[in-house]
Coordinates of C-alpha atoms in Angstrom, one line a residue:
X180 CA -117.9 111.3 -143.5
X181 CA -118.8 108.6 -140.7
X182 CA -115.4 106.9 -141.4
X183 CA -113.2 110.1 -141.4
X184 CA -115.1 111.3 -138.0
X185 CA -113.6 108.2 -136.4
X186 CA -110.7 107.9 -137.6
X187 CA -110.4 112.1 -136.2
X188 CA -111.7 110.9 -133.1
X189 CA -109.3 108.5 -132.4
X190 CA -106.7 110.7 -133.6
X191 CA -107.2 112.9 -131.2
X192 CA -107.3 110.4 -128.2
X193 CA -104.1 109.3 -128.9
X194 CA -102.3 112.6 -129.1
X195 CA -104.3 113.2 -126.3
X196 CA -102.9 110.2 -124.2
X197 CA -99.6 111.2 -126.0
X198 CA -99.6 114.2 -124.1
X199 CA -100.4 113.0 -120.8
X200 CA -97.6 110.7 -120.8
X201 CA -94.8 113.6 -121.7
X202 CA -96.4 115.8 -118.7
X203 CA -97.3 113.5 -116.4
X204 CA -100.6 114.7 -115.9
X205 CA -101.3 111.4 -114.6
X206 CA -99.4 108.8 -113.0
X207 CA -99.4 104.8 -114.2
X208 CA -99.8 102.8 -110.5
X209 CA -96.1 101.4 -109.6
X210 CA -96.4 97.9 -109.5
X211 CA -96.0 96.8 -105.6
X212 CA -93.0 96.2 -104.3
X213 CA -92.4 92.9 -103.5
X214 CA -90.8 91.6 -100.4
X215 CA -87.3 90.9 -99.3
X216 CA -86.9 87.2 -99.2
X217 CA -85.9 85.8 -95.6
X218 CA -82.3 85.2 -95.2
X219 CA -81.8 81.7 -94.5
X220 CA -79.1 79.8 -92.1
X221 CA -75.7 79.0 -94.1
X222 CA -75.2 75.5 -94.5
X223 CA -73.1 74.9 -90.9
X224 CA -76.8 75.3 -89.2
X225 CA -78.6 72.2 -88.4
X226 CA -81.9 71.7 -86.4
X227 CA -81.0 69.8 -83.6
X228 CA -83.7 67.1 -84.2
X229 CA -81.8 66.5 -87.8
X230 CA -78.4 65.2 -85.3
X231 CA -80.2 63.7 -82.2
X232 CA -84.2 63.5 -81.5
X233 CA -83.8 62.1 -78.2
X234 CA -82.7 65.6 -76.6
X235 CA -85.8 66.9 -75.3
X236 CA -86.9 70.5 -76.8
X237 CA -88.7 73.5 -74.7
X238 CA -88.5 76.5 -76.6
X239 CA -89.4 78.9 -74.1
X240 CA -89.1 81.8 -76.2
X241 CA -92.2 80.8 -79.1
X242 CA -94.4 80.9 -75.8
X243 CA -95.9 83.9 -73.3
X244 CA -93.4 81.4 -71.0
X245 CA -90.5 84.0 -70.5
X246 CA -89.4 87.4 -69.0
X247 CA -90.4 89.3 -71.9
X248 CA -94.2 87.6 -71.2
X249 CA -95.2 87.1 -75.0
X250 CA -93.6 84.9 -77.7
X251 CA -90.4 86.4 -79.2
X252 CA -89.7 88.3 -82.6
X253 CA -87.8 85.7 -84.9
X254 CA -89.4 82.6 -83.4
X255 CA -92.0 80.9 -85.9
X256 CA -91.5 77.6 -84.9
X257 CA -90.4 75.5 -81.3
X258 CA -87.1 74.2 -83.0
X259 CA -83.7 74.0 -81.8
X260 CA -81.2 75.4 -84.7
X261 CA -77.6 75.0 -84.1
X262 CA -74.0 74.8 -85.6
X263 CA -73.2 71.4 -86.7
X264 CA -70.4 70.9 -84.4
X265 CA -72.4 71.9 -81.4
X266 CA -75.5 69.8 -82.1
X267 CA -72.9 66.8 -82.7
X268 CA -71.3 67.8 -79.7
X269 CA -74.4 67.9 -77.9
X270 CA -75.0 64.6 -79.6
X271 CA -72.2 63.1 -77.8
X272 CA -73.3 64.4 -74.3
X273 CA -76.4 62.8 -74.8
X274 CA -74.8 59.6 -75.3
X275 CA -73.5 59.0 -71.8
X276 CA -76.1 61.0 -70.0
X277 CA -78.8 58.4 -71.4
X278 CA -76.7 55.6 -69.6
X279 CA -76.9 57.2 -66.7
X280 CA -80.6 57.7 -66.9
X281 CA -81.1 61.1 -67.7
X282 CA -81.7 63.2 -70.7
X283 CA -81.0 66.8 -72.2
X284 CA -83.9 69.4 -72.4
X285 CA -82.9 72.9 -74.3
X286 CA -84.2 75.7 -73.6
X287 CA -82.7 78.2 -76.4
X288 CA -80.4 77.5 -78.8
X289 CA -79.8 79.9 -82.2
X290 CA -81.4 83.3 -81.5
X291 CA -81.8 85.8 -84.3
X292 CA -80.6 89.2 -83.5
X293 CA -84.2 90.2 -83.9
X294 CA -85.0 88.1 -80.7
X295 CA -82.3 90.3 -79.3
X296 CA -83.7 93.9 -80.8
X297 CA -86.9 92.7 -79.0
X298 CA -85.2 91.7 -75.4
X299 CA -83.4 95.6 -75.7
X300 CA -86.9 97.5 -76.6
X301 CA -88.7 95.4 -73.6
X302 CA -85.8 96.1 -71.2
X303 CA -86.3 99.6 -71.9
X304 CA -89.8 99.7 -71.1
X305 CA -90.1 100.0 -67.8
X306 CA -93.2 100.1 -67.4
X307 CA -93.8 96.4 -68.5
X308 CA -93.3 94.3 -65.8
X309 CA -95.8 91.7 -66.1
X310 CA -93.1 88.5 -65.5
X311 CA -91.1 90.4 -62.8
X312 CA -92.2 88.2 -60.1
X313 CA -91.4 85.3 -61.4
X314 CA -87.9 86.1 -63.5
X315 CA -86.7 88.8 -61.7
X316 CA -88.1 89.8 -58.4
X317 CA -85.0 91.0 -56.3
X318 CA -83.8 93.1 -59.5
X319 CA -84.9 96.8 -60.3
X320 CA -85.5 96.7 -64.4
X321 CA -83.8 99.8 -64.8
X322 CA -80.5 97.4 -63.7
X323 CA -80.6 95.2 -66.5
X324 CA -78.4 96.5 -68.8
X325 CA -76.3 97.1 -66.0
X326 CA -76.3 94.3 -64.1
X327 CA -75.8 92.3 -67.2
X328 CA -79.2 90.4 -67.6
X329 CA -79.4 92.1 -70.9
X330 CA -77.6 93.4 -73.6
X331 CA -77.5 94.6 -77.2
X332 CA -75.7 91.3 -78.7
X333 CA -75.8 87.7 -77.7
X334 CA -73.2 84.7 -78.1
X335 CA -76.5 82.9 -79.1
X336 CA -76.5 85.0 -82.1
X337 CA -73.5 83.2 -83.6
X338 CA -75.1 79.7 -83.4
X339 CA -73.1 77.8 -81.0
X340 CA -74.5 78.8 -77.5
X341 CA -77.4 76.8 -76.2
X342 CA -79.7 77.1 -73.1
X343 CA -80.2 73.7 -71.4
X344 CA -80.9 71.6 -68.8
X345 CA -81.3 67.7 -67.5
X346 CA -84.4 65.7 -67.1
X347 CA -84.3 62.2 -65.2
X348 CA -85.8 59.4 -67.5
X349 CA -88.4 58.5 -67.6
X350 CA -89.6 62.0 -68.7
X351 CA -92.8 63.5 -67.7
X352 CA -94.2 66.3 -69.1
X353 CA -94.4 69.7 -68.2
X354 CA -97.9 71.8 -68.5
X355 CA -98.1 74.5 -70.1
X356 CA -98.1 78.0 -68.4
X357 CA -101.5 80.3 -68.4
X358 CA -100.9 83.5 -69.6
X359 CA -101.8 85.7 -66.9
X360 CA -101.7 82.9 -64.1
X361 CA -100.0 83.5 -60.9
X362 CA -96.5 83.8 -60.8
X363 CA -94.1 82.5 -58.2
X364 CA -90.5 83.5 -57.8
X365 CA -88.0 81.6 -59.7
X366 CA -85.1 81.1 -56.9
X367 CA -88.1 79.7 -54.5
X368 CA -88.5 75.8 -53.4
X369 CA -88.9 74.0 -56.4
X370 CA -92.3 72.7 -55.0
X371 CA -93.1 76.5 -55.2
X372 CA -92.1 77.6 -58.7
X373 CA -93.3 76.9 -62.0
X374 CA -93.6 73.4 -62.2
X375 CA -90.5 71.5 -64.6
X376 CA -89.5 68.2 -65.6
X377 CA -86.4 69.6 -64.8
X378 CA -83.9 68.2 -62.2
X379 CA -83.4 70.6 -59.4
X380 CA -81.1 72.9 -60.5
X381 CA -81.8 75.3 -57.4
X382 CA -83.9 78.1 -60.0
X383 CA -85.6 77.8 -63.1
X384 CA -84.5 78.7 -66.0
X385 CA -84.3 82.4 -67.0
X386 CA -83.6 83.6 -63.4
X387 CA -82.3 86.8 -62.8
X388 CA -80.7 86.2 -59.8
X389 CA -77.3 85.7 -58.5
X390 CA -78.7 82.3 -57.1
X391 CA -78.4 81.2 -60.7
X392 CA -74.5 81.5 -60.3
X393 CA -73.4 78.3 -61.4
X394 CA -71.1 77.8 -58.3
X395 CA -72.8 80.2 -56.3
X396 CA -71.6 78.7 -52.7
X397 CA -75.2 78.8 -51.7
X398 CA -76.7 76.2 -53.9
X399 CA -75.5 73.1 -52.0
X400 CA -76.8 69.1 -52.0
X401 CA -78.8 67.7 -54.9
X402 CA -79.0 71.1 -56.6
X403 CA -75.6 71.6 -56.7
X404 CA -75.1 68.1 -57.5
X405 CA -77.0 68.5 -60.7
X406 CA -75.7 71.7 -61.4
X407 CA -72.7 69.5 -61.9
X408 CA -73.4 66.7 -63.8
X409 CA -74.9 69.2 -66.4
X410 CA -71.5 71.2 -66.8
X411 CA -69.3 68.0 -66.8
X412 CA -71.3 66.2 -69.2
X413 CA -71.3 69.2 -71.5
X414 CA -67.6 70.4 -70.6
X415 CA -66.4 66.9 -71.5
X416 CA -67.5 67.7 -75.0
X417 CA -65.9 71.2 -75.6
X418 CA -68.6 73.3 -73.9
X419 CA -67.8 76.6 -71.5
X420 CA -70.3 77.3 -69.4
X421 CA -71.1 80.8 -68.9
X422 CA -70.4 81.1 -64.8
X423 CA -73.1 83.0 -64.4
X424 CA -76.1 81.1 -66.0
X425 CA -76.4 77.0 -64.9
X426 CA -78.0 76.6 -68.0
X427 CA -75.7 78.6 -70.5
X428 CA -72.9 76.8 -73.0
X429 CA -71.3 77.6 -75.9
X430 CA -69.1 75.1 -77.8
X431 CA -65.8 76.1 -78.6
X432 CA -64.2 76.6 -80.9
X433 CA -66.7 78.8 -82.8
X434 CA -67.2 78.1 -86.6
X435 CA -68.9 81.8 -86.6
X436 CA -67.2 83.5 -83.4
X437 CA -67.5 87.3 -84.8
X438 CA -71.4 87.1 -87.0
X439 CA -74.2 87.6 -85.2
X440 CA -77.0 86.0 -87.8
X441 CA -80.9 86.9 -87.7
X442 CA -82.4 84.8 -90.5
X443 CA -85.7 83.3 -88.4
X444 CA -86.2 80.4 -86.0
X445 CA -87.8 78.2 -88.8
X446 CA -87.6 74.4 -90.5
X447 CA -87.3 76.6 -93.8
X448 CA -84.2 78.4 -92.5
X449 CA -82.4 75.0 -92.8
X450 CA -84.4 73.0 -95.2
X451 CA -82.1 70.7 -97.0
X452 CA -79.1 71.0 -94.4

């Protein structure tokens, strides 16, 4: 009888469980979802470094360093991630800008269109203006869209548009910035702003400010001077410069002039380029 209760017992069980299965009484846990693997940069992307390690590299925007005040969404790493044809072509400027004594710095150069999603949401807060004295004290935020300083696509998107400047060799460094230091207006004396192994430009980089014209008739001298050197250097090697940003260039033509790309700022995004 001992064997025939048992064998009852787990008889029933089984029906049991049977049952429970057809109704769904109760539920077997979904195995998790797994994650949507990070797009990565096509083959034309390059880091920078991979083409030329001379140019120097500040990447403002994996720092508290910019007009947003915190690092940006889609920066994991300080690199400088370009089309091939512009890092060559940025190459190239190098080249005779060494003989002369000076070097490149970038400042920006691929931005995912996250980066971008995260300028629009900050532009529309505008309540948040904990950078406004130093990267845009003359403008109201509620103007930027308007006035241009922001918008919901950038050239820098497609991967041929870089942010950059010239530093005269030998190079110092330049300190890093305090969050919550003081801040100092970006179109001020250069003795005044943030400090930048930067020649004079007349601003720093990121101003938003019509001082930061590219010909604006007011920058005059050795600011203008530099101003300059930067765009014939770069125009000389198929750059335009974006008249209304010194520090702005896109090489032209565009391998991708209509895709606006958003796989992250990363070594892994062009691993094995």
């Amino acid at each position: 009888m001992t064997g025939l209760a048992s064998a009852l017992r787990t008889l029933a069980v089984t029906a049991a469980a049977g049952l429970l299965a057809v109704t769904g009484a109760v539920a077997a846990p979904a195995p998790p979802a797994s994650a949507a693997p990070e797009p990565k940069a096509p083959r034309e992307f390059v880091a920078l470094a991979s083409v030329d390690r001379t140019i120097l590299q500040e990447m403002r925007y994996t720092t508290a360093h910019n007009f947003v005040g915190e690092p940006v969404d889609g920066y994991r790493q300080p690199l400088c991630i370009l089309t091939r044809p512009a890092a060559e072509a940025l190459h190239r400027a190098q080249v005779g800008l060494l003989a002369r004594g000076y070097t490149l710095k970038v400042y920006d150069c691929y931005r995912p269109q996250r980066a971008v999603d995260h300028f629009v949401r900050w532009a529309k807060d505008l309540a948040d203006e904990r950078m406004k004295e130093e990267f845009y004290p003359l403008v109201d935020k509620s103007r930027l869209f308007a006035d241009g300083y922001i918008a919901e696509k950038s050239g820098h998107s497609r991967g041929s548009t870089v942010d950059l400047t010239i530093v005269r060799l030998p190079a110092v460094r330049t300190r890093a910035y305090v969050p919550g230091e003081r801040l100092t207006e970006c179109y001020g004396p250069r003795a005044e702003r943030f400090p930048d192994n930067s020649v004079d430009m007349g601003t720093g980089y990121d101003c938003f400010d019509t001082l930061s014209h590219t010909d604006d008739p007011r920058v005059q001298g050795a600011q203008r001077a530099n101003r300059q050197l930067l765009k014939g250097a770069l125009v000389e090697q198929g750059f335009v410069n974006l008249p209304e940003e010194w520090w702005h260039f896109t090489f032209k033509p565009e391998p991708f002039p209509s895709t606006f790309f958003d796989f992250p700022v990363a070594r892994r995004s062009v691993a094995g380029h």
